[in-house]
Coordinates of C-alpha atoms in Angstrom, one line a residue:
Chain A
X92 CA -34.9 -16.3 -18.4
X93 CA -33.6 -18.0 -21.6
X94 CA -30.7 -16.4 -23.3
X95 CA -31.7 -14.8 -26.6
X96 CA -30.2 -16.3 -29.6
X97 CA -28.3 -13.3 -30.8
X98 CA -26.1 -13.3 -27.7
X99 CA -24.4 -16.3 -29.0
X100 CA -23.3 -14.5 -32.1
X101 CA -19.7 -13.4 -32.7
X102 CA -19.0 -9.9 -31.5
X103 CA -18.3 -8.8 -35.1
X104 CA -21.5 -10.0 -36.6
X105 CA -23.8 -8.1 -34.3
X106 CA -26.1 -5.5 -35.9
X107 CA -25.0 -3.4 -33.1
X108 CA -21.5 -3.1 -34.4
X109 CA -22.6 -1.4 -37.6
X110 CA -21.3 2.1 -38.1
X111 CA -22.8 4.6 -38.0
X112 CA -25.5 3.2 -35.9
X113 CA -29.0 3.8 -37.1
X114 CA -31.5 5.4 -34.6
X115 CA -33.5 2.2 -35.2
X116 CA -30.7 0.1 -34.1
X117 CA -29.8 2.3 -31.1
X118 CA -33.3 2.1 -29.8
X119 CA -33.3 -1.7 -30.3
X120 CA -30.0 -1.9 -28.4
X121 CA -31.5 0.0 -25.4
X122 CA -34.4 -2.2 -25.4
X123 CA -32.2 -5.3 -25.5
X124 CA -30.0 -3.9 -22.7
X125 CA -33.2 -3.3 -20.4
X126 CA -34.2 -6.9 -21.2
X127 CA -31.0 -8.6 -20.3
X128 CA -30.7 -6.5 -17.2
X129 CA -33.7 -8.4 -15.9
X130 CA -31.8 -11.7 -16.0
X131 CA -29.8 -13.0 -13.1
X132 CA -27.2 -14.4 -15.6
X133 CA -24.8 -11.5 -16.4
X134 CA -23.3 -13.1 -19.8
X135 CA -25.9 -11.6 -22.1
X136 CA -25.4 -8.2 -20.6
X137 CA -21.5 -8.7 -20.9
X138 CA -21.9 -9.6 -24.4
X139 CA -24.2 -6.7 -25.3
X140 CA -21.8 -4.1 -23.6
X141 CA -19.0 -5.3 -25.7
X142 CA -20.7 -4.3 -29.0
X143 CA -20.0 -0.8 -30.5
X144 CA -21.2 2.1 -28.3
X145 CA -20.8 -0.2 -25.2
X146 CA -23.4 0.8 -22.5
X147 CA -24.5 3.7 -24.6
X148 CA -24.7 6.6 -22.1
X149 CA -24.2 7.8 -18.6
X150 CA -27.9 7.0 -17.7
X151 CA -27.5 3.3 -18.7
X152 CA -24.2 3.0 -17.0
X153 CA -25.6 4.0 -13.6
X154 CA -27.6 0.8 -13.9
X155 CA -25.2 -1.5 -16.1
X156 CA -21.9 -1.0 -14.3
X157 CA -23.2 -2.1 -10.9
X158 CA -24.7 -5.1 -12.5
X159 CA -21.4 -6.0 -14.4
X160 CA -19.5 -5.5 -11.2
X161 CA -22.2 -7.8 -9.5
X162 CA -22.8 -5.1 -6.8
X163 CA -26.2 -6.6 -5.7
X164 CA -24.5 -9.1 -3.4
X165 CA -21.7 -6.7 -2.4
X166 CA -21.8 -5.4 1.2
X167 CA -18.7 -3.2 2.1
X168 CA -18.3 -2.2 5.7
X169 CA -20.3 1.0 6.3
X170 CA -18.2 4.3 6.0
X171 CA -17.1 5.8 9.3
X172 CA -18.0 9.5 9.2
X173 CA -15.1 12.1 9.5
X174 CA -12.4 9.3 9.5
X175 CA -9.2 10.5 7.7
X176 CA -7.0 8.1 5.9
X177 CA -3.2 8.3 6.6
X178 CA -2.4 9.7 3.2
X179 CA -5.0 12.5 3.4
X180 CA -2.4 15.1 2.9
X181 CA -1.6 13.8 -0.6
X182 CA -5.3 13.0 -1.3
X183 CA -6.1 16.7 -0.5
X184 CA -3.4 17.7 -3.0
X185 CA -4.7 15.8 -5.9
X186 CA -8.3 16.6 -5.3
X187 CA -7.4 20.3 -5.7
X188 CA -6.3 19.3 -9.0
X189 CA -9.0 16.9 -10.1
X190 CA -11.8 17.2 -12.7
X191 CA -9.4 19.0 -15.0
X192 CA -10.7 17.8 -18.5
X193 CA -14.4 17.3 -17.5
X194 CA -17.0 18.3 -16.6
X195 CA -17.1 21.9 -17.6
X196 CA -19.0 23.3 -14.7
X197 CA -19.5 26.3 -12.4
X198 CA -17.0 26.9 -9.5
X199 CA -19.7 26.0 -6.9
X200 CA -20.5 22.6 -8.5
X201 CA -16.9 22.0 -8.9
X202 CA -16.5 22.4 -5.1
X203 CA -19.3 20.1 -4.6
X204 CA -17.8 17.4 -6.8
X205 CA -14.4 17.7 -5.1
X206 CA -16.1 17.4 -1.6
X207 CA -17.9 14.2 -2.8
X208 CA -14.6 13.0 -4.3
X209 CA -12.7 13.5 -1.0
X210 CA -15.3 11.6 1.0
X211 CA -15.4 8.8 -1.5
X212 CA -11.6 8.3 -1.5
X213 CA -11.3 8.6 2.2
X214 CA -14.2 6.2 2.8
X215 CA -13.0 3.6 0.3
X216 CA -9.4 3.7 1.6
X217 CA -10.7 3.4 5.3
X218 CA -12.9 0.5 4.4
X219 CA -10.1 -2.1 4.4
X220 CA -6.8 -1.9 6.3
X221 CA -3.6 -2.0 4.2
X222 CA -4.7 0.2 1.4
X223 CA -2.3 3.0 0.4
X224 CA -3.3 5.9 -1.7
X225 CA -1.5 6.5 -5.0
X226 CA -1.6 9.6 -7.4
X227 CA -4.0 8.3 -10.2
X228 CA -6.4 6.7 -7.8
X229 CA -8.2 10.1 -7.7
X230 CA -8.8 9.9 -11.4
X231 CA -10.4 6.6 -11.1
X232 CA -12.6 7.8 -8.2
X233 CA -13.6 10.9 -10.2
X234 CA -15.3 8.6 -12.8
X235 CA -17.4 7.0 -10.1
X236 CA -18.3 10.4 -8.5
X237 CA -19.7 11.6 -12.1
X238 CA -21.8 8.4 -12.7
X239 CA -23.1 7.4 -9.4
X240 CA -24.7 8.9 -6.1
X241 CA -22.6 8.7 -3.1
X242 CA -24.1 5.5 -1.8
X243 CA -23.6 3.5 -5.1
X244 CA -20.2 5.4 -5.8
X245 CA -18.9 3.9 -2.4
X246 CA -20.2 0.4 -3.3
X247 CA -18.7 0.6 -6.8
X248 CA -15.2 1.9 -5.6
X249 CA -14.9 -0.6 -2.8
X250 CA -15.4 -3.5 -5.2
X251 CA -13.4 -1.9 -8.0
X252 CA -10.5 -1.3 -5.5
X253 CA -10.4 -4.9 -4.3
X254 CA -10.7 -6.4 -7.8
X255 CA -8.9 -4.0 -10.2
X256 CA -6.6 -1.9 -8.2
X257 CA -5.5 -3.4 -4.9
X258 CA -2.0 -4.4 -6.2
X259 CA -1.2 -0.8 -6.8
X260 CA -2.0 0.1 -3.3
X261 CA 0.6 -1.6 -1.4
X262 CA 3.2 0.4 0.5
X263 CA 5.6 0.7 -2.4
X264 CA 5.3 0.4 -6.2
X265 CA 7.2 -2.8 -6.7
X266 CA 4.1 -5.1 -7.5
X267 CA 2.8 -2.6 -10.0
X268 CA 6.1 -2.4 -11.9
X269 CA 6.1 -6.2 -11.9
X270 CA 2.6 -6.5 -13.3
X271 CA 3.6 -3.9 -16.1
X272 CA 6.0 -6.6 -17.5
X273 CA 3.0 -8.3 -18.9
X274 CA 3.0 -5.7 -21.6
X275 CA 6.3 -6.5 -23.4
X276 CA 5.4 -10.2 -23.0
X277 CA 2.0 -9.9 -24.5
X278 CA 3.5 -7.6 -27.3
X279 CA 6.1 -10.4 -28.0
X280 CA 3.2 -12.8 -28.8
X281 CA 0.9 -10.4 -30.5
X282 CA 3.5 -8.5 -32.7
X283 CA 7.1 -9.6 -32.5
X284 CA 8.2 -7.0 -34.9
X285 CA 7.0 -4.0 -32.6
X286 CA 8.3 -6.1 -29.7
X287 CA 11.9 -6.3 -31.2
X288 CA 12.1 -2.5 -31.1
X289 CA 10.3 -1.6 -27.9
X290 CA 10.3 -4.9 -25.8
X291 CA 13.6 -3.9 -24.1
X292 CA 12.2 -0.6 -22.9
X293 CA 11.0 -0.7 -19.2
X294 CA 7.3 -0.7 -19.5
X295 CA 6.8 2.3 -17.0
X296 CA 5.7 4.1 -19.9
X297 CA 2.4 2.4 -19.3
X298 CA 2.1 3.3 -15.6
X299 CA -0.4 6.0 -15.6
X300 CA -2.8 4.3 -18.1
X301 CA -2.6 1.1 -16.1
X302 CA -3.0 2.4 -12.5
X303 CA -5.9 4.7 -13.6
X304 CA -7.6 2.3 -15.8
X305 CA -6.8 5.0 -18.6
X306 CA -8.7 7.7 -16.7
X307 CA -5.5 9.7 -16.6
X308 CA -4.9 9.6 -20.2
X309 CA -8.1 9.6 -22.1
X310 CA -9.3 13.0 -21.9
X311 CA -12.7 12.2 -23.5
X312 CA -15.3 11.2 -21.0
X313 CA -17.4 9.1 -23.4
X314 CA -14.4 7.5 -24.8
X315 CA -13.0 6.6 -21.3
X316 CA -16.6 5.2 -20.4
X317 CA -16.5 2.9 -23.4
X318 CA -13.0 1.4 -22.3
X319 CA -14.5 0.9 -18.8
X320 CA -17.7 -0.9 -20.3
X321 CA -15.2 -3.4 -21.9
X322 CA -13.0 -3.8 -18.8
X323 CA -16.1 -4.3 -16.4
X324 CA -17.7 -6.6 -19.1
X325 CA -14.4 -8.7 -19.0
X326 CA -14.8 -9.2 -15.1
X327 CA -11.1 -9.3 -15.0
X328 CA -8.3 -6.8 -14.0
X329 CA -5.9 -8.0 -16.6
X330 CA -8.2 -6.7 -19.5
X331 CA -6.6 -3.3 -19.1
X332 CA -3.1 -4.8 -20.1
X333 CA -4.6 -6.3 -23.2
X334 CA -6.1 -3.0 -24.1
X335 CA -3.0 -1.3 -23.7
X336 CA -1.2 -3.8 -26.0
X337 CA -4.0 -3.5 -28.4
X338 CA -3.5 0.3 -28.6
X339 CA 0.3 -0.1 -29.3
X340 CA -0.4 -2.6 -32.1
X341 CA -3.1 -0.6 -33.6
X342 CA -1.0 2.5 -33.9
X343 CA 2.1 0.6 -34.6
X344 CA 2.9 2.2 -38.0
X345 CA 2.4 5.6 -36.6
X346 CA 4.6 4.8 -33.6
X347 CA 7.4 3.4 -36.0
X348 CA 7.1 6.4 -38.2
X349 CA 7.6 8.9 -35.2
X350 CA 10.4 6.7 -34.1
X351 CA 12.0 7.0 -37.5
X352 CA 11.9 10.6 -37.3
X353 CA 13.1 10.9 -33.8
X354 CA 15.9 8.4 -33.7
X355 CA 16.9 8.9 -37.5
X356 CA 16.7 5.3 -38.3
X357 CA 14.3 3.4 -40.5
X358 CA 12.3 1.2 -38.2
X359 CA 9.4 1.2 -40.7
X360 CA 11.7 -0.9 -43.0
X361 CA 11.6 -4.7 -42.3
X362 CA 15.4 -5.0 -42.7
X363 CA 16.2 -2.6 -39.8
X364 CA 14.1 -4.1 -37.2
X365 CA 15.7 -7.3 -35.8
X366 CA 16.0 -8.7 -32.3
X367 CA 19.4 -7.2 -32.3
X368 CA 18.4 -3.6 -32.8
X369 CA 20.7 -1.6 -30.8
X370 CA 19.6 1.2 -28.8
X371 CA 21.7 3.7 -26.8
X372 CA 20.5 5.4 -23.8
X373 CA 19.0 8.6 -25.6
X374 CA 17.2 6.3 -28.2
X375 CA 15.7 4.5 -25.1
X376 CA 14.7 7.7 -23.8
X377 CA 13.1 8.9 -26.9
X378 CA 11.1 5.5 -27.3
X379 CA 10.0 5.9 -23.7
X380 CA 8.7 9.4 -24.3
X381 CA 6.9 8.5 -27.4
X382 CA 5.2 5.5 -25.8
X383 CA 4.4 7.4 -22.5
X384 CA 2.7 10.1 -24.5
X385 CA 1.0 8.0 -27.0
X386 CA -2.6 7.6 -25.5
X387 CA -3.0 11.1 -24.3
X388 CA -1.7 12.7 -27.5
X389 CA -2.7 10.2 -30.3
X390 CA -5.5 8.0 -29.3
X391 CA -8.7 8.8 -31.2
X392 CA -12.0 7.7 -29.7
X393 CA -13.2 6.7 -33.1
X394 CA -10.6 4.1 -33.0
X395 CA -11.6 2.7 -29.7
X396 CA -14.1 0.0 -30.7
X397 CA -11.5 -1.5 -33.1
X398 CA -8.9 -1.6 -30.4
X399 CA -11.1 -3.1 -27.7
X400 CA -12.2 -5.8 -30.1
X401 CA -8.5 -6.6 -30.9
X402 CA -7.9 -6.7 -27.1
X403 CA -10.7 -9.3 -26.6
X404 CA -9.2 -11.5 -29.4
X405 CA -5.7 -11.1 -27.7
X406 CA -7.4 -12.2 -24.4
X407 CA -8.7 -15.4 -25.9
X408 CA -5.7 -16.2 -28.0
X409 CA -3.1 -15.5 -25.4
X410 CA -4.6 -16.1 -21.9
X411 CA -2.7 -14.4 -19.2
X412 CA -2.6 -17.6 -17.0
X413 CA -0.1 -18.9 -19.6
X414 CA 2.3 -15.9 -19.4
X415 CA 5.5 -16.1 -17.7
X416 CA 5.0 -12.6 -16.3
X417 CA 1.6 -13.8 -14.6
X418 CA 3.4 -16.8 -13.2
X419 CA 6.0 -14.5 -11.6
X420 CA 3.3 -12.6 -9.6
X421 CA 2.4 -13.1 -6.2
X422 CA -0.3 -15.7 -5.6
X423 CA -2.2 -12.7 -3.6
X424 CA -2.1 -10.6 -6.6
X425 CA -5.4 -9.4 -8.0
X426 CA -4.3 -11.1 -11.4
X427 CA -3.9 -14.4 -9.9
X428 CA -6.2 -14.8 -6.9
X429 CA -9.7 -14.8 -7.6
X430 CA -10.8 -14.1 -4.1
X431 CA -11.7 -10.6 -3.2
X432 CA -11.0 -11.3 0.6
X433 CA -9.5 -7.8 1.9
X434 CA -7.0 -10.0 4.0
X435 CA -5.2 -10.6 0.8
X436 CA -3.9 -7.1 0.8
X437 CA -2.1 -7.5 4.1
X438 CA -0.9 -10.9 3.0
X439 CA 0.5 -9.4 -0.2
X440 CA 1.8 -6.5 1.7
X441 CA 3.9 -8.7 4.1
X442 CA 5.1 -11.0 1.3
X443 CA 6.2 -8.1 -0.6
X444 CA 8.1 -6.8 2.5
X445 CA 9.9 -10.1 2.9
X446 CA 10.7 -10.1 -0.8
X447 CA 12.3 -6.7 -0.7
X448 CA 14.2 -7.5 2.5
X449 CA 15.5 -10.7 0.8
X450 CA 16.7 -8.7 -2.3
X451 CA 18.3 -6.2 -0.1
X452 CA 20.2 -9.0 1.6
X453 CA 21.1 -10.8 -1.6
X454 CA 22.4 -7.4 -3.1
X455 CA 24.6 -7.1 0.0
X456 CA 25.9 -10.5 -0.4
X457 CA 26.6 -10.0 -4.1
X458 CA 28.8 -6.8 -3.2
X459 CA 30.3 -8.8 -0.3
X460 CA 31.1 -11.7 -2.7
X461 CA 32.9 -9.4 -5.0
X462 CA 35.1 -8.2 -2.2
X463 CA 35.9 -11.7 -1.3
X464 CA 36.6 -13.0 -4.9
X465 CA 39.0 -9.9 -5.3
X466 CA 40.9 -11.1 -2.2
X467 CA 41.1 -14.6 -3.6
X468 CA 42.3 -13.4 -6.9
X469 CA 45.0 -11.3 -5.4
X470 CA 46.0 -14.2 -3.2
X471 CA 46.2 -16.6 -6.1
X472 CA 48.0 -14.0 -8.2
X473 CA 50.7 -13.3 -5.6
X474 CA 51.1 -17.1 -4.9
X475 CA 51.5 -17.7 -8.6
X476 CA 54.0 -14.7 -9.0
X477 CA 55.9 -16.1 -5.9
X478 CA 56.1 -19.6 -7.5
X479 CA 57.3 -18.1 -10.9
X480 CA 59.9 -16.0 -9.1
X481 CA 61.1 -18.9 -7.0
X482 CA 61.5 -21.0 -10.0
X483 CA 63.3 -18.4 -12.1
X484 CA 65.5 -17.2 -9.3
X485 CA 66.3 -20.7 -8.2
X486 CA 67.5 -21.7 -11.6
X487 CA 69.7 -18.6 -11.7
X488 CA 71.5 -19.5 -8.6
X489 CA 69.7 -17.3 -5.9
X490 CA 69.1 -19.0 -2.6
X491 CA 65.6 -19.9 -1.6
X492 CA 65.8 -17.7 1.6
X493 CA 65.5 -14.7 -0.5
X494 CA 62.0 -15.7 -1.2
X495 CA 60.9 -15.5 2.4
X496 CA 59.2 -12.3 1.8
X497 CA 56.9 -13.9 -0.7
X498 CA 56.0 -16.7 1.4
X499 CA 55.3 -14.5 4.3
X500 CA 52.9 -12.3 1.9
X501 CA 51.2 -15.4 0.8
X502 CA 50.6 -16.5 4.4
X503 CA 49.1 -13.0 5.1
X504 CA 46.7 -13.3 2.2
X505 CA 45.6 -16.8 3.3
X506 CA 44.8 -15.4 6.8
X507 CA 42.9 -12.7 5.2
X508 CA 41.0 -15.0 3.0
X509 CA 40.2 -17.1 6.1
X510 CA 38.9 -14.1 7.9
X511 CA 36.8 -13.0 5.0
X512 CA 35.3 -16.4 4.7
X513 CA 34.3 -16.5 8.3
X514 CA 32.6 -13.0 8.0
X515 CA 30.9 -14.1 4.7
X516 CA 29.6 -17.2 6.3
X517 CA 28.3 -15.5 9.4
X518 CA 26.5 -12.9 7.1
X519 CA 24.9 -15.5 5.0
X520 CA 23.5 -17.3 8.0
Chain B
X199 CA 21.9 13.9 -25.5
X200 CA 22.8 16.5 -27.9
X201 CA 22.7 17.0 -31.5
X202 CA 24.9 19.4 -33.4
X203 CA 23.4 20.9 -36.5
X204 CA 26.0 23.7 -36.5
X205 CA 27.1 24.5 -40.0
X206 CA 30.7 25.2 -40.8
X207 CA 30.4 28.6 -42.4
X208 CA 32.5 30.8 -40.3
X209 CA 31.5 32.7 -37.3
X210 CA 28.0 33.4 -38.2
X211 CA 27.2 29.7 -38.3
X212 CA 24.1 28.8 -36.0
X213 CA 24.8 26.6 -33.2
X214 CA 22.3 24.3 -31.8
X215 CA 22.6 21.7 -28.9
X216 CA 20.0 19.5 -27.1
X217 CA 20.0 18.8 -23.4
X218 CA 17.9 16.5 -21.0
X219 CA 16.5 18.3 -18.0
X220 CA 14.6 16.6 -15.2
X221 CA 12.4 18.2 -12.5
X222 CA 12.3 16.7 -9.2
X223 CA 10.5 17.7 -5.9
X224 CA 7.7 17.3 -3.6
X225 CA 4.2 16.8 -4.8
X226 CA 2.3 20.0 -5.5
X227 CA 5.3 22.3 -5.4
X228 CA 4.5 23.5 -8.9
X229 CA 7.0 21.4 -11.1
X230 CA 4.5 20.9 -14.0
X231 CA 3.4 24.6 -13.7
X232 CA 7.0 25.8 -14.0
X233 CA 7.4 23.7 -17.2
X234 CA 4.1 24.8 -18.7
X235 CA 5.1 28.5 -18.0
X236 CA 8.4 27.9 -19.7
X237 CA 7.2 25.9 -22.6
X238 CA 3.7 27.5 -23.3
X239 CA 3.8 30.7 -21.2
X240 CA 0.6 29.7 -19.6
X241 CA -0.6 29.0 -16.1
X242 CA -3.7 27.2 -14.7
X243 CA -4.7 26.8 -11.0
X244 CA -5.9 23.2 -11.5
X245 CA -3.2 21.4 -13.3
X246 CA -3.5 17.7 -13.3
X247 CA -1.2 15.6 -11.1
X248 CA 1.7 14.1 -12.8
X249 CA 1.7 10.3 -12.8
X250 CA 5.1 8.6 -13.6
X251 CA 6.5 11.4 -15.8
X252 CA 5.5 14.0 -18.4
X253 CA 7.5 15.3 -21.3
X254 CA 7.8 18.5 -23.0
X255 CA 10.4 20.3 -25.1
X256 CA 11.5 24.0 -25.6
X257 CA 14.1 25.8 -27.3
X258 CA 15.8 29.0 -26.1
X259 CA 18.3 31.2 -28.0
X260 CA 21.2 32.1 -25.4
X261 CA 22.9 34.5 -27.9
X262 CA 22.6 35.6 -31.5
X263 CA 24.1 32.4 -32.8
X264 CA 23.3 29.8 -30.2
X265 CA 20.0 27.8 -29.5
X266 CA 19.6 25.4 -26.9
X267 CA 16.8 22.8 -26.8
X268 CA 15.6 21.4 -23.5
X269 CA 14.1 17.9 -23.5
X270 CA 12.2 18.2 -20.3
X271 CA 11.2 15.3 -17.9
X272 CA 8.8 16.2 -15.3
X273 CA 8.3 13.8 -12.6
X274 CA 5.6 12.7 -10.1
X275 CA 6.0 14.1 -6.7
X276 CA 4.4 11.5 -4.5
X277 CA 6.8 9.5 -2.4
X278 CA 5.7 6.1 -3.8
X279 CA 7.1 7.1 -7.2
X280 CA 10.5 7.8 -5.9
X281 CA 12.1 4.6 -7.0
X282 CA 11.3 5.3 -10.6
X283 CA 13.2 8.6 -10.6
X284 CA 16.6 7.2 -11.5
X285 CA 15.1 6.1 -14.7
X286 CA 14.1 9.6 -15.5
X287 CA 17.2 11.5 -14.3
X288 CA 19.9 9.1 -15.9
X289 CA 21.9 10.7 -18.5
X290 CA 20.2 14.1 -17.8
X291 CA 22.5 17.1 -18.0
X292 CA 20.5 19.4 -15.9
X293 CA 18.1 19.1 -13.0
X294 CA 15.6 21.6 -11.5
X295 CA 15.0 20.6 -7.9
X296 CA 11.8 22.5 -7.0
X297 CA 10.4 23.5 -3.6
X298 CA 7.5 25.7 -2.5
X299 CA 8.6 28.7 -0.5
X300 CA 5.3 28.4 1.5
X301 CA 5.8 24.7 2.5
X302 CA 8.6 24.0 5.0
X303 CA 8.7 20.3 4.3
X304 CA 9.3 20.7 0.6
X305 CA 12.8 22.2 1.1
X306 CA 13.7 18.9 3.0
X307 CA 12.5 17.0 0.1
X308 CA 14.4 19.1 -2.2
X309 CA 17.6 18.4 -0.2
X310 CA 16.9 14.8 -0.4
X311 CA 16.8 14.8 -4.1
X312 CA 19.9 17.0 -4.5
X313 CA 21.7 14.4 -2.4
X314 CA 20.4 11.6 -4.5
X315 CA 21.4 13.5 -7.8
X316 CA 25.0 14.1 -6.5
X317 CA 25.4 10.6 -5.6
X318 CA 23.6 8.7 -8.6
X319 CA 23.2 11.1 -11.6
X320 CA 25.8 12.0 -14.3
X321 CA 28.8 13.6 -12.7
X322 CA 28.7 17.0 -14.7
X323 CA 24.9 17.4 -14.0
X324 CA 23.9 21.1 -13.4
X325 CA 21.6 21.4 -10.6
X326 CA 19.3 24.4 -9.8
X327 CA 17.5 24.6 -6.5
X328 CA 14.4 26.5 -7.2
X329 CA 11.9 28.1 -4.9
X330 CA 8.5 28.3 -6.5
X331 CA 5.3 30.5 -5.5
X332 CA 7.1 33.7 -5.3
X333 CA 3.6 35.3 -5.9
X334 CA 2.7 34.1 -2.3
X335 CA 5.5 36.2 -0.7
X336 CA 3.4 36.9 2.3
X337 CA 2.9 33.2 3.1
X338 CA 6.6 32.5 2.8
X339 CA 8.0 29.9 5.3
X340 CA 11.3 29.3 3.9
X341 CA 13.7 32.4 3.9
X342 CA 15.6 33.1 0.8
X343 CA 18.8 33.4 2.9
X344 CA 18.5 29.8 4.4
X345 CA 17.8 28.2 0.9
X346 CA 20.4 30.2 -0.9
X347 CA 23.1 29.5 1.7
X348 CA 22.3 25.7 1.3
X349 CA 22.6 26.1 -2.4
X350 CA 25.8 28.0 -2.1
X351 CA 27.3 25.4 0.2
X352 CA 26.8 22.8 -2.4
X353 CA 27.8 24.8 -5.3
X354 CA 24.3 24.9 -6.9
X355 CA 22.5 27.4 -8.7
X356 CA 19.6 29.1 -6.9
X357 CA 16.6 30.7 -8.3
X358 CA 13.2 31.9 -6.8
X359 CA 10.3 32.1 -9.4
X360 CA 6.6 32.3 -9.8
X361 CA 5.0 29.9 -12.4
X362 CA 1.8 31.7 -11.7
X363 CA 3.0 35.2 -12.7
X364 CA 5.9 34.0 -14.8
X365 CA 8.4 36.0 -12.8
X366 CA 12.1 34.7 -13.4
X367 CA 11.0 31.5 -15.0
X368 CA 12.7 32.0 -18.4
X369 CA 15.7 33.5 -16.6
X370 CA 16.1 30.4 -14.6
X371 CA 16.1 28.1 -17.7
X372 CA 18.5 30.6 -19.5
X373 CA 20.9 30.5 -16.7
X374 CA 21.0 26.8 -16.7
X375 CA 21.5 26.7 -20.5
X376 CA 24.5 29.1 -20.0
X377 CA 26.0 26.8 -17.6
X378 CA 25.6 23.6 -19.6
X379 CA 28.8 22.4 -21.5
X380 CA 27.8 23.8 -24.8
X381 CA 31.2 23.8 -26.4
X382 CA 31.8 20.3 -25.5
X383 CA 28.5 19.1 -27.0
X384 CA 29.1 21.1 -30.1
X385 CA 32.5 19.8 -30.5
X386 CA 31.1 16.2 -30.5
X387 CA 31.1 15.8 -34.2
X388 CA 29.7 13.0 -36.2
X389 CA 26.5 12.8 -33.9
X390 CA 23.6 11.7 -36.1
X391 CA 21.2 14.4 -37.0
X392 CA 17.7 14.1 -36.0
X393 CA 14.8 15.5 -37.4
X394 CA 12.5 16.8 -34.6
X395 CA 9.0 15.7 -33.8
X396 CA 7.0 18.0 -31.6
X397 CA 6.3 16.0 -28.4
X398 CA 4.3 18.9 -27.1
X399 CA 1.2 18.4 -28.9
X400 CA -1.6 17.2 -26.9
X401 CA -4.9 17.4 -28.7
X402 CA -7.6 19.4 -27.0
X403 CA -10.5 17.4 -25.6
X404 CA -12.6 18.1 -28.4
X405 CA -10.4 16.6 -30.9
X406 CA -10.7 13.4 -29.1
X407 CA -14.1 12.9 -30.5
X408 CA -16.0 9.9 -29.7
X409 CA -17.7 8.4 -32.7
X410 CA -19.0 5.5 -30.6

């Protein structure tokens, strides 16, 4: 099927971006979506889904999301009934606290939803060895339960997990923390002024949004689905990071205003904000809190389309492959390796273990080195003091044998130094 | 962290100080529920899991002239988030280490956190060991004597509360406030004054309207 001409238009120019959308245009968009769904090529669909209103509604999403994630050719291992994942205890605790914001439903229906969620999470985590559960994964899986039937939810989650979440599922949180560093780096490129203020804050404030693909923080179901339309249309896990930065930049003035109030400084003024802006610990805490709460407290769904459009622009202006933070990631990371081979999880895990072991050893070496350098400094200090004393006493008529005690001390220090060097070398080997 | 807005007009001057308080403890022991009971005087059986950390503030009056504001950092309980905790408890002046009186393992986890706080947190930190879910007395697995003895041994405050019924929750925070070095904070003159922005406002879901 040939690609219709309108798919080549710039995103901004589409009639489907008009606001508010007329009923006529909405029905035209639905027809267009159905048309492009027939195509093997997903490009026209990806384009249409990134116009205002995204994939439109739940009904469309049940068909469109599998297409965007290319699930036709996806064959995960069949689920093993009654198998419980090693993290099942934690999973159970979180499932009891799931579906908090939506849907508003009867207690019986809630029980059924939670049972389905339990099965989905267990089946998906058991599908591939090496996957660990994290709090927030249940928020992601909840969306799959609400959109799909059990069969499709499993197909969707297995692929989504390998493509968009697997780096957060290693035994520890280190790889996630490393990936979060993309946020300040991107911010430095997109908005150096905002970066000057918040760039030095550990980007852990973005943790819940990034690991749940915003599901933990956007309490409006339709708003969240629109974000997912965009993420899935980009076909890239890194798009979530660009969206996060786009949120910060979109609300920059509000953020700076709040920080003015909280910190009693004037960040909104151009003169105040420089690279040298000094922040004490409590300032840093307040910035962290403000950013951490931003999406859940302040994001308006009516702003989402604008934000998502900006995110797409940042993706093309500042491709993640060129970022230092991406280069610093493991080659097995979902942000670098295009392969979805589940073996990558295990390779990434063992690489991570080796890395942590190395950093523990080098920390130990650094502290060992400090001890050694202290010994050397003491030894030199005593030696110099000895020489000075020898010189001054010698010139005032004292005989050198009075200095025997200093020489002996100096010899002791040299032996101690030799001992430490031996230990140090042994340790380094 | 504190700000002193005390006026210098004799004994009737209002005194105000702000302190950072962190909650630590095993997953699902009720840390967030305790905070919500204290801050909003509300409880729900299905409170969402905390990821990373959540923040709320609440002020209490400890006597006719003195108000203490708590800036509360509520943390995630899952083991994998443990390495982030130091970021949250650094420069905290108080910590609530919470366990669930019906879950034996949760006291061990609380002991772990107390040890870490004593090693890594600010030296003057006021630590309270808090047993939650007092409303489930018939399912109790950890005796009050055992937990209290542990707290006494380490010189910690000890409280048992129910976030569900609200029993002893406010008392617990008030007791902590009374133990905080208020005079020291108030005497730190020259601190810059801060206007306060309410960090507690989360819009209800219908305010996050989607106009897409």
